Short mmCIF file of C-alpha atoms (C1' of nucleotides) in Angstrom, two decimals:
data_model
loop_
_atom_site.label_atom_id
_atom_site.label_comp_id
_atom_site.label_asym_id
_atom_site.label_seq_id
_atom_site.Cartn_x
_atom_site.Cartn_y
_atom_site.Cartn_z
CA UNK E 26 -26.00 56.05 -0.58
CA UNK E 27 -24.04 56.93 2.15
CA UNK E 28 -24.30 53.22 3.29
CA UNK E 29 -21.03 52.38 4.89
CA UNK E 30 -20.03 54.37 6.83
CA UNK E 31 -20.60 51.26 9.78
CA UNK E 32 -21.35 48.29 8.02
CA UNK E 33 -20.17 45.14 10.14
CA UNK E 34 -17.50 43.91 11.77
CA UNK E 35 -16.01 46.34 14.20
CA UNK E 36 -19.34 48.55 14.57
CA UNK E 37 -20.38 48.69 17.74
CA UNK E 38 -23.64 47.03 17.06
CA UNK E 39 -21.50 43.77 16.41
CA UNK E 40 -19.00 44.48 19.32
CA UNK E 41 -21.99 44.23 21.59
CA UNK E 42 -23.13 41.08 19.77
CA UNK E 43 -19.99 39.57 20.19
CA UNK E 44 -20.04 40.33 23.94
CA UNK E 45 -23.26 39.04 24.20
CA UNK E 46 -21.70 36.01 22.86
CA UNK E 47 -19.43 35.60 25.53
CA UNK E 48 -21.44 36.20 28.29
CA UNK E 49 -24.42 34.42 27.28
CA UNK E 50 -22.17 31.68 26.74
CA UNK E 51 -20.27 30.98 29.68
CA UNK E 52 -23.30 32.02 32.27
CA UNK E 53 -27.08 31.35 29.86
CA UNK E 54 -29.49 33.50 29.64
CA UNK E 55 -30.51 33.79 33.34
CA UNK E 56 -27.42 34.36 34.95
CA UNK E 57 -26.07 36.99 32.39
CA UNK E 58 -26.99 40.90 33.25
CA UNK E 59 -27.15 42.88 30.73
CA UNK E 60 -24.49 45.24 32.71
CA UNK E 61 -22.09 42.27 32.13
CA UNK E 62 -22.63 42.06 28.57
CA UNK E 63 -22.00 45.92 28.03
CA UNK E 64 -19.33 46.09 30.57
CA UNK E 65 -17.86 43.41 27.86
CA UNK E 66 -18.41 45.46 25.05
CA UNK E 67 -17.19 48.35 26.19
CA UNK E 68 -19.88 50.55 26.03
CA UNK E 69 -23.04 51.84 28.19
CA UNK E 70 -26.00 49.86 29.21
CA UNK E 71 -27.98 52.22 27.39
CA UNK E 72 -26.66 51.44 23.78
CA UNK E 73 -27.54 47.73 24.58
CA UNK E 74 -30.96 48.55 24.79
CA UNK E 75 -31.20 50.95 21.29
CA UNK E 76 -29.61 48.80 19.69
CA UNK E 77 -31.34 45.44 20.22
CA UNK E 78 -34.70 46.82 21.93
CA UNK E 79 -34.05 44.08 25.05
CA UNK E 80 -32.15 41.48 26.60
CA UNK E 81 -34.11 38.34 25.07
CA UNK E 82 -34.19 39.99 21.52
CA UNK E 83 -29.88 40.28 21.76
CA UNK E 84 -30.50 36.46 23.38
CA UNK E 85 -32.44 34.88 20.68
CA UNK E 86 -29.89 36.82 18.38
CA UNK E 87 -26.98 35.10 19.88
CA UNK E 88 -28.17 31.55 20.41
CA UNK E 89 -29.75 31.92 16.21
CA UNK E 90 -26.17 32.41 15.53
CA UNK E 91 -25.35 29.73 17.18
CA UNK E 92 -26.85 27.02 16.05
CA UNK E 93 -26.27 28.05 12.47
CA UNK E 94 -22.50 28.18 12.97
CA UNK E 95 -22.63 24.95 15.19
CA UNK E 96 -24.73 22.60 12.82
CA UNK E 97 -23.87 24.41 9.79
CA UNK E 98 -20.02 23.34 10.08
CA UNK E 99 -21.32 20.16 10.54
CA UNK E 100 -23.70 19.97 7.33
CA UNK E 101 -20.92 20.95 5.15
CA UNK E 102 -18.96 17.83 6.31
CA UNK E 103 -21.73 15.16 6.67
CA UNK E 104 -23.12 16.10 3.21
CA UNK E 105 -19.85 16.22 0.83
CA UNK E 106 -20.66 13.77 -1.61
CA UNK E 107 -16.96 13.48 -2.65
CA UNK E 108 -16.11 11.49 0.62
CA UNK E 109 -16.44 7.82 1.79
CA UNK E 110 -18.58 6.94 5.07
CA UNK E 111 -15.20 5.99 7.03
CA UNK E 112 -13.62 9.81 5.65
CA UNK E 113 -16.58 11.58 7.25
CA UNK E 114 -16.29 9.54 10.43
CA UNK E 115 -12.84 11.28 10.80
CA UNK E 116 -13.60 14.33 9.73
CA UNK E 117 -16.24 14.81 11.87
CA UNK E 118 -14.42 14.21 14.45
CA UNK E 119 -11.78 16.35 14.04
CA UNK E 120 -13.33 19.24 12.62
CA UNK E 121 -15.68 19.35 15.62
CA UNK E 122 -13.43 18.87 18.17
CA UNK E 123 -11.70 21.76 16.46
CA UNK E 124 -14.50 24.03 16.34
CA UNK E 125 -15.66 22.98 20.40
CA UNK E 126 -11.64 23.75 21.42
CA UNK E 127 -11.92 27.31 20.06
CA UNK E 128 -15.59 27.96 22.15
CA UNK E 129 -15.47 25.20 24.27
CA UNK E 130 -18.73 26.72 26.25
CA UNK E 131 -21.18 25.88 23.44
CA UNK E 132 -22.09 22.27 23.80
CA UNK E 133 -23.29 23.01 27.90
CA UNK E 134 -24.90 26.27 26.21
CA UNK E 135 -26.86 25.41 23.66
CA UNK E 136 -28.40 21.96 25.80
CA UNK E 137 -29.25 24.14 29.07
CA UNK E 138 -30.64 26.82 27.09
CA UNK E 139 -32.71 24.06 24.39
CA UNK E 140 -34.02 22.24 27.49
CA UNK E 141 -35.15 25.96 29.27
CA UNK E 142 -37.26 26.45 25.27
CA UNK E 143 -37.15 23.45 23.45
CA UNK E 144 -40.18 24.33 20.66
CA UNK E 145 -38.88 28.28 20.70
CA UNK E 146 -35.53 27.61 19.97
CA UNK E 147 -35.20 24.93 17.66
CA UNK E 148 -38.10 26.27 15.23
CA UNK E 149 -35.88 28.87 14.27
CA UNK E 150 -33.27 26.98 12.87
CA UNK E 151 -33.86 23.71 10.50
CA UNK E 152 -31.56 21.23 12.42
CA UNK E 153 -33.86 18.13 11.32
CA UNK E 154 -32.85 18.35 8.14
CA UNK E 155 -28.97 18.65 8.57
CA UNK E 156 -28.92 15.03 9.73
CA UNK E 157 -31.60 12.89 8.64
CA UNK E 158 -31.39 12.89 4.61
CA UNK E 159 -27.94 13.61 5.00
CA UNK E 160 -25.50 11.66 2.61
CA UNK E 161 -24.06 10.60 6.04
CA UNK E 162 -27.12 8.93 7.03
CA UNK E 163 -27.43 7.24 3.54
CA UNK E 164 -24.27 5.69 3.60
CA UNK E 165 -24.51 4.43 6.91
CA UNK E 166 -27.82 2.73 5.54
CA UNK E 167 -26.11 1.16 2.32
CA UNK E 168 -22.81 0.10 4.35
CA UNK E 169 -25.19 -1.57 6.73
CA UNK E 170 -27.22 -3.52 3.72
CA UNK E 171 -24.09 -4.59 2.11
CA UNK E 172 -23.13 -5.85 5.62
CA UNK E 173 -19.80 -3.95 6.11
CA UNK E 174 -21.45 -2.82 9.53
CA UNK E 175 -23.35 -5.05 12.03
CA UNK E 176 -27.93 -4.24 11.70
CA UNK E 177 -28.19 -1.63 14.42
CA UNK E 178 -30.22 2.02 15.25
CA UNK E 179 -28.88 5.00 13.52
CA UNK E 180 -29.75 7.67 16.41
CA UNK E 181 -27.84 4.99 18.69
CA UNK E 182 -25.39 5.93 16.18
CA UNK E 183 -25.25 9.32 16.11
CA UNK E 184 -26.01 9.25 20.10
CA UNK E 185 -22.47 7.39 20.80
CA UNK E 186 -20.91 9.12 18.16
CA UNK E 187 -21.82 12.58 19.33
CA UNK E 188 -21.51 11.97 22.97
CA UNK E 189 -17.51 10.42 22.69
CA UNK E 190 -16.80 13.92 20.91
CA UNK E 191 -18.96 16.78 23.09
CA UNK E 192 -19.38 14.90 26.43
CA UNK E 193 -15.36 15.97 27.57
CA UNK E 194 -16.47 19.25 27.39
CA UNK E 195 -19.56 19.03 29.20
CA UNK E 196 -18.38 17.14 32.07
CA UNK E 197 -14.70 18.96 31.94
CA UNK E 198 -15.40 20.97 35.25
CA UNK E 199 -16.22 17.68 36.67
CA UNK E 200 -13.45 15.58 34.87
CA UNK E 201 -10.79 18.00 36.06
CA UNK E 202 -11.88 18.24 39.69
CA UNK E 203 -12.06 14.30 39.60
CA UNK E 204 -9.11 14.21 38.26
CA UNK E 205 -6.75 16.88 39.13
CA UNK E 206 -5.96 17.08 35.39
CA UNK E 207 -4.66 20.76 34.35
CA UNK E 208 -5.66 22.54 31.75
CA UNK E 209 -3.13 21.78 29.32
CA UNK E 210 -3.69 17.67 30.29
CA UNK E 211 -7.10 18.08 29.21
CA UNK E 212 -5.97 19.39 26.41
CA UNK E 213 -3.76 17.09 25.30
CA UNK E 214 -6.40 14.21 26.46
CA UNK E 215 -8.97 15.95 23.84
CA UNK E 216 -5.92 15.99 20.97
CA UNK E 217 -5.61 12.52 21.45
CA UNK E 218 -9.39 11.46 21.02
CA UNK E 219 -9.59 13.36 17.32
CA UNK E 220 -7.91 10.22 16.11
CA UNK E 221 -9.30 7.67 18.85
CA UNK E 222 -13.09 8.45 18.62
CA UNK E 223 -13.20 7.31 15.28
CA UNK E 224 -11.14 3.76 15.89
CA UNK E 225 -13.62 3.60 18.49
CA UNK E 226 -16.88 3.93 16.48
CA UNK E 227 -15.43 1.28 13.92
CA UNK E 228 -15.32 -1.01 16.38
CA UNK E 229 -18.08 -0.38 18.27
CA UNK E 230 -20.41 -0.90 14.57
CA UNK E 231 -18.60 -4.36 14.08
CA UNK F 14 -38.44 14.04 74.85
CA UNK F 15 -41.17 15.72 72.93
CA UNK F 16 -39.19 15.37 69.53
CA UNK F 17 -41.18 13.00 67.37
CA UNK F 18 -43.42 15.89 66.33
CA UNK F 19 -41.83 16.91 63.01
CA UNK F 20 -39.27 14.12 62.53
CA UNK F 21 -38.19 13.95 59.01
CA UNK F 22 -40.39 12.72 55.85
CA UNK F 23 -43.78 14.69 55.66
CA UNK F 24 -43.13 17.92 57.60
CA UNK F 25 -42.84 20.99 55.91
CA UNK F 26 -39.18 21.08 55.43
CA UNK F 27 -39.11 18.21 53.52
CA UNK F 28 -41.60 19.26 51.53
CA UNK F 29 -39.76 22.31 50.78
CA UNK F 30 -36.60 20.75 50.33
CA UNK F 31 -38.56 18.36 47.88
CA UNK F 32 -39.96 21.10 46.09
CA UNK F 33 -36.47 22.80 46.00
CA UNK F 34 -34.59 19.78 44.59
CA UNK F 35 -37.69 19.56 41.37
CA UNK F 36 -37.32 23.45 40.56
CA UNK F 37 -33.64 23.66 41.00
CA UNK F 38 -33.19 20.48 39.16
CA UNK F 39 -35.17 21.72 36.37
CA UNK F 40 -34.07 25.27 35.84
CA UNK F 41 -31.04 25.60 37.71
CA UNK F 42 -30.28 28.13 40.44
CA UNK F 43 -30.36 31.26 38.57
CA UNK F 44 -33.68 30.84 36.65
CA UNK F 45 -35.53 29.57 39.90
CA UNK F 46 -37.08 31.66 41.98
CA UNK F 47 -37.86 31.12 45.52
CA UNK F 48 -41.45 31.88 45.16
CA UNK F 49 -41.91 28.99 42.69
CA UNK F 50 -40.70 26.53 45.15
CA UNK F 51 -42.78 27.46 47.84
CA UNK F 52 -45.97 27.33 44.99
CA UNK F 53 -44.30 23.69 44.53
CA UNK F 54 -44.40 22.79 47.87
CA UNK F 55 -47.64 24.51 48.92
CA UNK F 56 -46.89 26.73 51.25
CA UNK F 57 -45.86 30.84 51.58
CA UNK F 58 -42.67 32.15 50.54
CA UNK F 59 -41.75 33.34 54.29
CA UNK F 60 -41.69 29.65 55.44
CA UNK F 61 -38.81 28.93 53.32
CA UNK F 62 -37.24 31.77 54.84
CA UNK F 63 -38.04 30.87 58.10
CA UNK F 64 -36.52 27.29 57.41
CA UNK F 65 -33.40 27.75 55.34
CA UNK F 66 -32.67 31.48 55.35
CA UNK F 67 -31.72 32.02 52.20
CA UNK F 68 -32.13 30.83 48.61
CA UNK F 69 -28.57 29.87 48.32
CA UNK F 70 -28.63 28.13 52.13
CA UNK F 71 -31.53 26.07 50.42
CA UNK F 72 -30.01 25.50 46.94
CA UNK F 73 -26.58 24.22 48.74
CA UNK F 74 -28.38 21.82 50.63
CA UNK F 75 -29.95 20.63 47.64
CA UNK F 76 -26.96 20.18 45.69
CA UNK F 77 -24.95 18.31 48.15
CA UNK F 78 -28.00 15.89 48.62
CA UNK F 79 -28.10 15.36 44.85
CA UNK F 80 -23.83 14.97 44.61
CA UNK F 81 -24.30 12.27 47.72
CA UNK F 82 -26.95 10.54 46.03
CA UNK F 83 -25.39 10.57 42.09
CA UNK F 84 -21.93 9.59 43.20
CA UNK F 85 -22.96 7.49 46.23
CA UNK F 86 -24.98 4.82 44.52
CA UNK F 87 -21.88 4.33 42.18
CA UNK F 88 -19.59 3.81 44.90
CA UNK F 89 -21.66 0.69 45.97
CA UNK F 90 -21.52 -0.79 42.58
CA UNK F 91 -18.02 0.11 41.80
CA UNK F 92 -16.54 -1.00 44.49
CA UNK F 93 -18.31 -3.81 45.30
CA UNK F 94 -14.87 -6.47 45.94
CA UNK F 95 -17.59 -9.41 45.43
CA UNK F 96 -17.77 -8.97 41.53
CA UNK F 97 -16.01 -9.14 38.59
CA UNK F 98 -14.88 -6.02 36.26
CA UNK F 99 -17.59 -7.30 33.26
CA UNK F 100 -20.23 -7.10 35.93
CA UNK F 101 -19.63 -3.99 37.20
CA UNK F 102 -19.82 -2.64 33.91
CA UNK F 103 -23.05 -4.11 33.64
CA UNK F 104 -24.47 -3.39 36.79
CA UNK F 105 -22.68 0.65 36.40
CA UNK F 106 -24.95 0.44 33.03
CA UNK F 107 -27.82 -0.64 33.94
CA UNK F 108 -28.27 0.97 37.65
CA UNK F 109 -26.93 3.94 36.46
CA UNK F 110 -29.40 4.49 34.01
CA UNK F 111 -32.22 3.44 36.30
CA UNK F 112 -31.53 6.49 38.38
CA UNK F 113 -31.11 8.53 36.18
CA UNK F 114 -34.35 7.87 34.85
CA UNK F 115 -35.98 8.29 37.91
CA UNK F 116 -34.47 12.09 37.73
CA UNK F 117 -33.16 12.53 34.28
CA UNK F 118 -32.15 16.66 34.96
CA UNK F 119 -30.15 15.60 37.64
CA UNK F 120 -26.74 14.98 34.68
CA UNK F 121 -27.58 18.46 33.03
CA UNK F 122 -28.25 19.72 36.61
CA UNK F 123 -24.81 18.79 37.89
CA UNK F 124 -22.84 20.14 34.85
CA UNK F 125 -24.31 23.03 34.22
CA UNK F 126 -24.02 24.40 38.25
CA UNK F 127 -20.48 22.51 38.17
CA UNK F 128 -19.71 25.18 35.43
CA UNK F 129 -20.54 27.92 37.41
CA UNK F 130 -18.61 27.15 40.88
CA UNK F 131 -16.47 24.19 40.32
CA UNK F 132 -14.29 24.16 43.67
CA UNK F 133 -17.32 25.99 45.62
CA UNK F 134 -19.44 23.07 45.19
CA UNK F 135 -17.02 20.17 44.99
CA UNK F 136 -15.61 19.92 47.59
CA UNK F 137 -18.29 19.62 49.71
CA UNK F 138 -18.48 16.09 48.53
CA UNK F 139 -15.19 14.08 48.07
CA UNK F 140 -16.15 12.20 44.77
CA UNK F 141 -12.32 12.03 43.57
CA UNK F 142 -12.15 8.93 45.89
CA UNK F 143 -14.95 7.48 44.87
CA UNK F 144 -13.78 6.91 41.32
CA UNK F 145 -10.01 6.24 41.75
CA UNK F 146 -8.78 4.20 44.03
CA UNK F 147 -12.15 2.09 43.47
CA UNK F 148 -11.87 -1.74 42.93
CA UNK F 149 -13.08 -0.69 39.58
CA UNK F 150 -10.23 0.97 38.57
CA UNK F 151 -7.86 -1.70 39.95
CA UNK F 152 -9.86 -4.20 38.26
CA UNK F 153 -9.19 -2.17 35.14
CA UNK F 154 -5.41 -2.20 35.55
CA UNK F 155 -4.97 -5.42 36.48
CA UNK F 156 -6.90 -6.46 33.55
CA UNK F 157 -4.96 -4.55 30.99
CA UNK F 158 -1.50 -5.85 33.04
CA UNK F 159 -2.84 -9.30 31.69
CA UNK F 160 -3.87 -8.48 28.68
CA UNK F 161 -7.07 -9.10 28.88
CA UNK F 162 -7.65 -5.52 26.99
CA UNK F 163 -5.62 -3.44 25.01
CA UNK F 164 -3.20 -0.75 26.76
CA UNK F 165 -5.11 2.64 27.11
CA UNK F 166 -6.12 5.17 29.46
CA UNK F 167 -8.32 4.78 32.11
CA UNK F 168 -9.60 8.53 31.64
CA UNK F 169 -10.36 7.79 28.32
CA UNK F 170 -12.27 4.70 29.23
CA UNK F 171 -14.38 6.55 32.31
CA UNK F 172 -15.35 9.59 29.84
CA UNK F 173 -16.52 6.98 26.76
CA UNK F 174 -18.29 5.05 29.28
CA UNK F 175 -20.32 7.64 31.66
CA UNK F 176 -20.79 9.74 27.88
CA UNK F 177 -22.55 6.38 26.49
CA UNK F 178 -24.57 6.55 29.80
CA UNK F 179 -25.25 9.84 30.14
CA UNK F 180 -25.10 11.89 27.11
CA UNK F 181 -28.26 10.90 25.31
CA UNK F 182 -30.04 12.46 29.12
CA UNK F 183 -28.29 15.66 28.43
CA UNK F 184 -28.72 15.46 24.81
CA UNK F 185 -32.49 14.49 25.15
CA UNK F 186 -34.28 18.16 23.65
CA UNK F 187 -32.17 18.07 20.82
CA UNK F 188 -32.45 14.89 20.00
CA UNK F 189 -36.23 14.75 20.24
CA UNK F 190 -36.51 17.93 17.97
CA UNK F 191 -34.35 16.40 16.00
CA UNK F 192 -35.55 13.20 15.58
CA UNK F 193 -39.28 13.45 16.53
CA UNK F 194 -38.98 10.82 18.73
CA UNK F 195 -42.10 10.30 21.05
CA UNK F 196 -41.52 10.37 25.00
CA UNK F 197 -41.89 6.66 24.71
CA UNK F 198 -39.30 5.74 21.98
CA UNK F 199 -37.37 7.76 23.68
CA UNK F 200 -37.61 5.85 26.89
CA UNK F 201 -37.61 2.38 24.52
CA UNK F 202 -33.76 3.89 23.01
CA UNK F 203 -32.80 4.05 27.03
CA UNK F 204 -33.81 0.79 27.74
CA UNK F 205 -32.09 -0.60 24.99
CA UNK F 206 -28.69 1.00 25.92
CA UNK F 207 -28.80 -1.37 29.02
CA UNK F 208 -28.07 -3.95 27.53
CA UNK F 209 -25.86 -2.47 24.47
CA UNK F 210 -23.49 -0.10 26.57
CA UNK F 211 -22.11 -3.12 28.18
CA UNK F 212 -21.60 -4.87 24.15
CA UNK F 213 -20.22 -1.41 22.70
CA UNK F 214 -17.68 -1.14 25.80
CA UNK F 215 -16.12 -4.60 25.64
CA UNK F 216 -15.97 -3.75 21.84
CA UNK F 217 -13.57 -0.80 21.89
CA UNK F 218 -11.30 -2.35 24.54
CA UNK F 219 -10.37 -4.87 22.28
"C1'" DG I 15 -24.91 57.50 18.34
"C1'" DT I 16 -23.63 57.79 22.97
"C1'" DC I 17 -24.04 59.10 27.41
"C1'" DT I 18 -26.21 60.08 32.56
"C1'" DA I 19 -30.01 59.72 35.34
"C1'" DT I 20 -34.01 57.52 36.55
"C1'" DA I 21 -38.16 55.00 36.08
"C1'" DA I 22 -40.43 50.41 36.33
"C1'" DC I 23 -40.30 45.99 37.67
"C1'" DG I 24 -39.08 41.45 39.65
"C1'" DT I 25 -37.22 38.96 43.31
"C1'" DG I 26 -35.11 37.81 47.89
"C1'" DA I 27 -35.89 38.66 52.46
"C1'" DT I 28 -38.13 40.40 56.85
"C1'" DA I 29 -41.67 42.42 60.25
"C1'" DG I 30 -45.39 41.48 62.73
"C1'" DA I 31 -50.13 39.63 63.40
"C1'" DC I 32 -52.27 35.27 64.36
"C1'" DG H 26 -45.31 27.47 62.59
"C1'" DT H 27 -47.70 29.90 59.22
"C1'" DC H 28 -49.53 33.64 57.09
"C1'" DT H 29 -50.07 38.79 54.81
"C1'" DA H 30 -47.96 42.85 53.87
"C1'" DT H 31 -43.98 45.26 52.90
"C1'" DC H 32 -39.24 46.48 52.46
"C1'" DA H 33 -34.77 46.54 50.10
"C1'" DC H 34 -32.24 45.74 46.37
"C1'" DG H 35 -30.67 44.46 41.78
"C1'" DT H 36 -31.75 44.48 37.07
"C1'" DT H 37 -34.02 45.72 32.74
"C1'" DA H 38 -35.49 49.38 30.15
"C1'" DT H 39 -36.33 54.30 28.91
"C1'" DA H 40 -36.17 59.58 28.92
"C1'" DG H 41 -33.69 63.25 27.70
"C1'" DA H 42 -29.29 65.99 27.32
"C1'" DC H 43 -25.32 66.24 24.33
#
DNA sequence: GTCTATAACGTGATAGAC
DNA sequence: GTCTATCACGTTATAGAC
């Protein structure tokens, strides 16, 4: 059992992964070469290919991965059974904010690359699930029955809620030629919205 | 003066150009290819040579048509010195999402190519002064100066209010997987947000 | 496992007949 | 102006040495 001698992290199966990532990432699927990707990873174009057979297998790879990490993060928060309707509002916000600031390219990602293979890509991950049945969704139904929010459509809901949080980063090339805003504005600008969005929402459900 | 021959709407260059905006739209520059287009447009690949050159002569074109059009038909609403801010944020709503639904991959469209050569693209069409400096944005002030609404940013306000308009467009193949929403309650959720946008707006200015 | 060299293929662009 | 045939090139993928 000789079995570790290059288990995980800094292998260089996961170094290309990780690359792959990047690239894939910031450019989708049809503007990435797979020269980029292993020019990333430091290695030849050749170990790309014996390690992940082709380019779409290390795609379908990446973009798995992604999804799981960017609705899984979520599921943990909208399903805690410990919090109130109002906590989860915040945390939502914040904790996805946090996790868009550190790879800021995945919203634009994932909804070019969905809209490219809608049925393809989303079979391979159970996103349905994470939000209807959630506890989240439940206790937006009982707050609106005991009337603490106004009758209205939870995917309007989740549609406004989601958009005030991701749609910054989708239209930030856009924003900050509009603008003139630097880097560090935007920034700053995003900060400011973790506590914002979800005064917002409130009063947007009343 | 022989030059009625090939004027504008039906000759072949439209038709390409046509055919160029639909593929381009819907896959963005790097996944179309040129001999798609001319399949779209009915005629041989060497004609769209002959025409425009190249693919990224062609794709150019197409984009500062569709940045002319997008920001244009705001300009007339939000700067219109006839009407009041509360209409313009109806008639922003409401005509926005009109056109849009006429093309809805032009918002994904624009991002995604935005992304990928911000000043390239940009500034080819001057839409900085289309959004500040508008009577919009003076109305904006001016209202908050009287305290009509409460103090806040006016970047804020723009990226909550195009998000509410635009996000469930770019948002659309998620949301349908998730959701299982039906091309027509789909459409049905739009038409609703016509109307509500306006309502949620007023609601977190106050 | 990792590399160099090269094959196989797809795509943008052009030559030249009509 | 429009077509067919073909070139030229970039990119993915593989063969084979080490």
């Amino acid at each position: 059992m000789d079995s570790f001698k290059n288990t995980a992290d800094s292998s260089t199966e996961e170094k290309i992964k990780a690359a792959a990532r990047t690239v894939f990432h910031k450019k989708g699927f049809a503007a990435s070469r797979t020269r980029d990707i292993a020019e990333e990873a430091g290695i030849n174009l050749a170990l790309l290919n014996y390690y992940f057979r082709s380019k779409e297998k290390l795609f379908v790879l990446v973009m798995i991965e992604t999804l799981t990490e960017f609705f899984g993060s979520v599921s943990v928060i909208i399903n805690n059974p410990e919090t109130t309707f109002e906590e989860k509002i915040e945390q939502f916000a914040a904790g996805y904010i946090d996790l868009i600031f550190r790879e800021p390219d995945i919203p634009l990602f994932i909804m070019s690359e969905i809209r490219n293979n809608p049925e393809q890509l989303l079979q391979k991950v159970d996103i349905r699930n994470t939000v209807f049945n959630s506890v989240f969704m439940q206790q937006f139904t009982e707050a609106m029955q005991q009337g603490k929010i106004k009758d209205q459509n939870f995917l309007h809901f989740m549609m406004n809620f989601v958009g005030l949080i991701v749609f910054p980063f989708i239209g930030k090339p856009l924003l900050k030629a509009i603008s003139g805003l630097t880097e560090e504005q935007f920034n700053m600008l995003i900060e400011e919205r973790k506590k914002l969005i979800p005064v917002w929402i409130k009063a947007m459900m009343n």
